[in-house]
CSV table of C-alpha atoms in Angstrom, one decimal:
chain,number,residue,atom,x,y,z
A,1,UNK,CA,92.1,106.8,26.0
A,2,UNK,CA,89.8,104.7,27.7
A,3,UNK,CA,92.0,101.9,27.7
A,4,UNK,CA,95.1,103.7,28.8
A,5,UNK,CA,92.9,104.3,32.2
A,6,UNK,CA,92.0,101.0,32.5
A,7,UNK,CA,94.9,99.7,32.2
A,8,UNK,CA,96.9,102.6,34.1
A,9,UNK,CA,94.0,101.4,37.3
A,10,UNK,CA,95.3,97.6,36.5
A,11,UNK,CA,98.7,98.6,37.0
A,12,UNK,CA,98.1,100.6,40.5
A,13,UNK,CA,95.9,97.8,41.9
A,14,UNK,CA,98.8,95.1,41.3
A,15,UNK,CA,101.1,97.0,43.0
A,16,UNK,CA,99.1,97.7,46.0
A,17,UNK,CA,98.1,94.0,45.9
A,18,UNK,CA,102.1,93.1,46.2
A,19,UNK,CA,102.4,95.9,48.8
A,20,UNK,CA,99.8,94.0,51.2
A,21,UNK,CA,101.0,90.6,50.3
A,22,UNK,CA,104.6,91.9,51.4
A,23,UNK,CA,103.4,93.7,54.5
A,24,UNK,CA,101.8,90.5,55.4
A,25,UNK,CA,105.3,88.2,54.8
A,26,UNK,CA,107.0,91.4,57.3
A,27,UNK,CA,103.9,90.8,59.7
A,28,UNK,CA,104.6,87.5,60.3
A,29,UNK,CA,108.0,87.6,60.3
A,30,UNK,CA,108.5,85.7,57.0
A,31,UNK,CA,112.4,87.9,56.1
A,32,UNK,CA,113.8,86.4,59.0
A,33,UNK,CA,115.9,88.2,62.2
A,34,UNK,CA,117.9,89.6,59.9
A,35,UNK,CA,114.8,91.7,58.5
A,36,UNK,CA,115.9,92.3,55.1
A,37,UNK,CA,114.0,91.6,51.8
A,38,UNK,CA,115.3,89.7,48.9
A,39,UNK,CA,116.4,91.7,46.2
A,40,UNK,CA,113.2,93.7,43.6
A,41,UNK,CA,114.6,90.6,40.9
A,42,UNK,CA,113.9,88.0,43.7
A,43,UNK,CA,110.7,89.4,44.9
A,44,UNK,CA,109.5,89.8,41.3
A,45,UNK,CA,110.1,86.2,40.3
A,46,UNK,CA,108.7,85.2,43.6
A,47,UNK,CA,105.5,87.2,42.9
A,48,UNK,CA,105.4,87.0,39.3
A,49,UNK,CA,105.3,90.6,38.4
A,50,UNK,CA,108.1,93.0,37.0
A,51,UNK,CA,110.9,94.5,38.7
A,52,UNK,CA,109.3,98.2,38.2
A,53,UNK,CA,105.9,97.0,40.3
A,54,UNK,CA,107.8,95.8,42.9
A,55,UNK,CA,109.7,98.9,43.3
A,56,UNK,CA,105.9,100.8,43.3
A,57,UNK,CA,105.3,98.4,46.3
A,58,UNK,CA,108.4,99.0,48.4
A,59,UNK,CA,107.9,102.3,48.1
A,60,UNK,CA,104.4,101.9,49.2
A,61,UNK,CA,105.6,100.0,52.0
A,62,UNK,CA,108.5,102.7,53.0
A,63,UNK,CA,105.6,105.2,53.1
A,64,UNK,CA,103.8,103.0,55.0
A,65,UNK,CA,106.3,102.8,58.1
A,66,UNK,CA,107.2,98.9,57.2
A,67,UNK,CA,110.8,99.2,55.7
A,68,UNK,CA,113.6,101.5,55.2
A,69,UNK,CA,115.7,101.4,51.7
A,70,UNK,CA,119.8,101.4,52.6
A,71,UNK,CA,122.2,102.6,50.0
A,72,UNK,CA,124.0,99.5,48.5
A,73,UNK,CA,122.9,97.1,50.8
A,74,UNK,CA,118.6,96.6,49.8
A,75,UNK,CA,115.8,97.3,52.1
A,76,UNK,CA,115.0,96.1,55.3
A,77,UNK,CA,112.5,95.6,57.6
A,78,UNK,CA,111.5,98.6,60.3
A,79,UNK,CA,108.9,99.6,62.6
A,80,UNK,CA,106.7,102.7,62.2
A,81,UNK,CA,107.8,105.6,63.8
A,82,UNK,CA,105.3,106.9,66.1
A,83,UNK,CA,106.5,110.5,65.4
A,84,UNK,CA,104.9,110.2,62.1
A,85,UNK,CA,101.9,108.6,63.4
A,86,UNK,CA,101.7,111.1,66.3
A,87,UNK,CA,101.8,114.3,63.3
A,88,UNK,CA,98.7,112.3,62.0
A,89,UNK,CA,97.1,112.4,64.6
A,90,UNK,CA,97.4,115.5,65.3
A,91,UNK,CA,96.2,116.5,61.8
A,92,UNK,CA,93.2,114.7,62.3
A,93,UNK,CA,92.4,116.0,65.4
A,94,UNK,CA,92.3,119.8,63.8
A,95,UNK,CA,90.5,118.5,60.7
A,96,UNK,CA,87.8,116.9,62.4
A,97,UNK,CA,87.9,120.1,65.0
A,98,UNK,CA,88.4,117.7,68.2
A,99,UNK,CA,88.4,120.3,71.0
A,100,UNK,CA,91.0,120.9,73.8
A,101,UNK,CA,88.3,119.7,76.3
A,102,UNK,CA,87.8,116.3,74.3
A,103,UNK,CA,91.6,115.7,74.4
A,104,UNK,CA,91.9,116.2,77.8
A,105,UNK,CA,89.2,113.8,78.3
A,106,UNK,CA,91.1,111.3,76.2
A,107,UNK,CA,94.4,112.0,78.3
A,108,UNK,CA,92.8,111.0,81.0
A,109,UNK,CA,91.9,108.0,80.1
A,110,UNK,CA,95.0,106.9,79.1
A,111,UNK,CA,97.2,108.8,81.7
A,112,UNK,CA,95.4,107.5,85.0
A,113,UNK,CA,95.0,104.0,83.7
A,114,UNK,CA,98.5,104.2,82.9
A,115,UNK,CA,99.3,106.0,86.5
A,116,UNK,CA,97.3,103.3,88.2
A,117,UNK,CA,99.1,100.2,86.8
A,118,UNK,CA,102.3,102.0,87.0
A,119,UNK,CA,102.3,102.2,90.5
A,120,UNK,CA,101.2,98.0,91.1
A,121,UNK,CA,104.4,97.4,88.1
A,122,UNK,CA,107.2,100.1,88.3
A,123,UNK,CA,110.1,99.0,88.7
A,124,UNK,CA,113.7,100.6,90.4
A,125,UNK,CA,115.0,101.2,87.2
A,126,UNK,CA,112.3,102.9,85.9
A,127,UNK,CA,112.0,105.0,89.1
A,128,UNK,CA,115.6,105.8,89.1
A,129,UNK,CA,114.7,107.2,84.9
A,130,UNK,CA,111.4,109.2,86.3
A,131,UNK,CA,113.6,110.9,89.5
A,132,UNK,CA,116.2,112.0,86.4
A,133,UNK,CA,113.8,113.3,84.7
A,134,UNK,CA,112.6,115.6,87.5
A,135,UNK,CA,116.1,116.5,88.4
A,136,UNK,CA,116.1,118.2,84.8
A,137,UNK,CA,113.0,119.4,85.1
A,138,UNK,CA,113.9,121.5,88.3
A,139,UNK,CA,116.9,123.0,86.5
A,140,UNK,CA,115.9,126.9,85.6
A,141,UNK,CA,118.4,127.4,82.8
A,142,UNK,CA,116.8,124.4,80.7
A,143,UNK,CA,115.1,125.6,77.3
A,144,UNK,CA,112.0,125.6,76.7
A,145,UNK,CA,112.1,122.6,74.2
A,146,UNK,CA,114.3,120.5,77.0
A,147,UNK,CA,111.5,121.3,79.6
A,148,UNK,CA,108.3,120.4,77.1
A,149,UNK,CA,110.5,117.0,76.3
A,150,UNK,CA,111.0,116.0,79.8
A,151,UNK,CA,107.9,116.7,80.8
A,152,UNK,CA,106.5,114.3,78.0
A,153,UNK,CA,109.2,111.6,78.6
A,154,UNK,CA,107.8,111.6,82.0
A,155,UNK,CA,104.7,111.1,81.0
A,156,UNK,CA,105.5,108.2,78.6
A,157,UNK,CA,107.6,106.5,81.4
A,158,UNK,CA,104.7,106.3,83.4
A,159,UNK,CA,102.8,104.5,80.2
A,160,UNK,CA,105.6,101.7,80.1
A,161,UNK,CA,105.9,101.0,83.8
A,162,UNK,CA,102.0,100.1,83.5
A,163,UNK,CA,103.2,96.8,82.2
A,164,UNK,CA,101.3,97.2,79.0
A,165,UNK,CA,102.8,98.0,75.5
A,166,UNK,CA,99.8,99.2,74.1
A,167,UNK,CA,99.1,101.7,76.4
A,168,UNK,CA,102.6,103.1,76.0
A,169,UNK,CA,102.0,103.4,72.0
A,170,UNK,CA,99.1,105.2,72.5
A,171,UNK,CA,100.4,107.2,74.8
A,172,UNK,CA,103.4,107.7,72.6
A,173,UNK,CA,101.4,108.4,69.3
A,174,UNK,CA,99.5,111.2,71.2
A,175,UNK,CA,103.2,113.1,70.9
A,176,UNK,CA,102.6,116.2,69.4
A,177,UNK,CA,99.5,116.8,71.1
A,178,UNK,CA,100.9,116.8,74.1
A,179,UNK,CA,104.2,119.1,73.8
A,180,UNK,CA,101.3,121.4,72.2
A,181,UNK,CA,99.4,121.4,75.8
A,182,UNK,CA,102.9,120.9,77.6
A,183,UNK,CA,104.7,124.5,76.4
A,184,UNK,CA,101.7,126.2,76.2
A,185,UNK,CA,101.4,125.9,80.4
A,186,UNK,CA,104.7,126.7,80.5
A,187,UNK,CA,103.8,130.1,79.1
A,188,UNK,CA,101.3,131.1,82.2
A,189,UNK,CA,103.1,132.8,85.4
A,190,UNK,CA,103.6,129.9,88.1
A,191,UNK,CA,103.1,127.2,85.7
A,192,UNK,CA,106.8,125.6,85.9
A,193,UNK,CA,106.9,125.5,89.9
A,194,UNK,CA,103.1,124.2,89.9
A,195,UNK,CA,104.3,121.1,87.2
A,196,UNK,CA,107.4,120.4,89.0
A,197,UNK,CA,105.4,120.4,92.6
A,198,UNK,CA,102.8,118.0,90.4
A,199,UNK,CA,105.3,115.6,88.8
A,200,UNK,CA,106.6,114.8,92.4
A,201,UNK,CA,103.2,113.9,93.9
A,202,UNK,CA,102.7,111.8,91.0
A,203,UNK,CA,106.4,110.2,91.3
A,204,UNK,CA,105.7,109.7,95.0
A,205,UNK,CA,102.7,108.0,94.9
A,206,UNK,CA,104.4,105.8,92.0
A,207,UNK,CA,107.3,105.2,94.5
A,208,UNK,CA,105.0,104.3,97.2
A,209,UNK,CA,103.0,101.7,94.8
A,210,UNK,CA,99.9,103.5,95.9
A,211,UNK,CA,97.4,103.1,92.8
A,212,UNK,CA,94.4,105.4,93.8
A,213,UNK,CA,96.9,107.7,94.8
A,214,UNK,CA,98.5,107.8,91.7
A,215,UNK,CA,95.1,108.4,89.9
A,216,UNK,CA,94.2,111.0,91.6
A,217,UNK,CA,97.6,112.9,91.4
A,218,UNK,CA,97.5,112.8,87.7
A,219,UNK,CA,94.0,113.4,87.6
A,220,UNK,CA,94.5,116.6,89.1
A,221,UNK,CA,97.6,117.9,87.1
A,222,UNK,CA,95.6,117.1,83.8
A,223,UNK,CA,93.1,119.4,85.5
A,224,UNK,CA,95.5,122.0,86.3
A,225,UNK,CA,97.1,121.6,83.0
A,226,UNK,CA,93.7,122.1,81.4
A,227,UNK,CA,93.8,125.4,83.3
A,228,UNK,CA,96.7,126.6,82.0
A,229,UNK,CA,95.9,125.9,78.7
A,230,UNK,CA,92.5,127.9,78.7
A,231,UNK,CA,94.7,131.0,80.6
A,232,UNK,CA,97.1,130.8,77.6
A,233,UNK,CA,95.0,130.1,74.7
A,234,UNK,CA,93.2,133.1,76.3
A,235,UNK,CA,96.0,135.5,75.9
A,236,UNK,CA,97.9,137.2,73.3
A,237,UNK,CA,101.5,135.5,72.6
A,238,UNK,CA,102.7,137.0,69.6
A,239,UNK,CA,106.2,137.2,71.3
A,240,UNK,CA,107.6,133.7,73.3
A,241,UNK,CA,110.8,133.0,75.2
A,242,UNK,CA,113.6,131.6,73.6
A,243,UNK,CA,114.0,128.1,73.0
């Protein structure tokens, strides 16, 4: 029995040993532009190991974000989707009991810096992207859902006219976290008119390439926001509006 379990740990450790030597040929770009792998008879001759612990490996790697499997044509390479990152985050973030104060903190952090360099890079494009999205977000018969959406596409427009990719990932990956703190404003009486009045300072100063004045507008509708979300969480909601 004791040998079964040995060799049943031997058998999980070769995999995962061929999963990281794969992610690190799809790090450095080792499949090509084409991005897809060689087939599990090619990869196992290539790693000398069986065809059944290469499949264990892809499908370490597919959990992992790193490929996708298509029917008939093999796996390829893919990025990770920052949804799935985003819905670990936000599991962590209730596991370790990280408190709405401490996100906000966080959002800060990320939003003015991101607000700040926006407004020294953005471009006309992206302008002419943020002015759609507060066209929408002005429109009353938009559902809830649309509105939260907006409101965070907004935000992550801001994170990728600051010039920097990393910032926009991060911003991206906190997803779920915001639409959580997005809808629940939406919820308190004068909330919609107060984000909409908001968004526009913040799109002004972006328009105006004013960087302090950019901080500070954000600064203050993460404040507000903050506000909001304390007046909801405060409340009873057992019955929302339609999405």
């Amino acid at each position: 029995m004791k040998e079964n379990s040995t060799n049943s740990e031997s058998c999980v450790n070769l995999y995962e040993t061929i999963a990281d030597r794969l992610e690190n040929d799809i790090l450095s770009n080792s499949f090509g532009d084409s991005g897809k792998l060689p087939s599990e008879q090619t990869l196992g001759a290539r790693c000398g190991v069986s065809r059944t612990v290469i499949r264990e490996a892809l499908k370490l790697l597919k959990a992992r974000g790193l490929i996708e499997s298509r029917n008939g044509s093999g796996s390829y390479v893919t990025k990770p989707d920052s949804n799935n990152v985003s819905e670990l985050l936000r599991r962590m973030v209730i596991m370790d009991g990280i408190t709405v104060h401490e996100i906000y903190e966080v959002r800060e952090i990320l939003e003015e810096a991101s607000a700040e360099r926006a407004a020294v890079h953005v471009t006309e494009e992206q302008l002419s992207e943020m002015a759609d999205c507060l066209l929408k977000l002005r429109n009353r018969n938009i559902s809830i859902r649309e509105r939260r959406e907006e409101d965070f596409k907004f935000h992550v427009l801001i994170a990728k006219a600051s010039d920097n990719r990393l910032l926009m990932i991060l911003v991206q990956t906190m997803r779920n976290i915001f639409i959580e703190q997005i809808e629940s404003g939406i919820y308190v009486e004068g909330s919609i008119d107060d984000a909409i009045r908001r968004h526009q300072k913040i799109f002004d100063a972006l328009r105006q390439h004013d960087p302090q004045a950019a901080r500070v507008a954000i600064q203050e509708h993460l404040t507000v926001s903050e506000e909001h979300y304390a007046i909801y969480s405060s409340r009873s909601h057992s019955i929302k509006p339609k999405e």
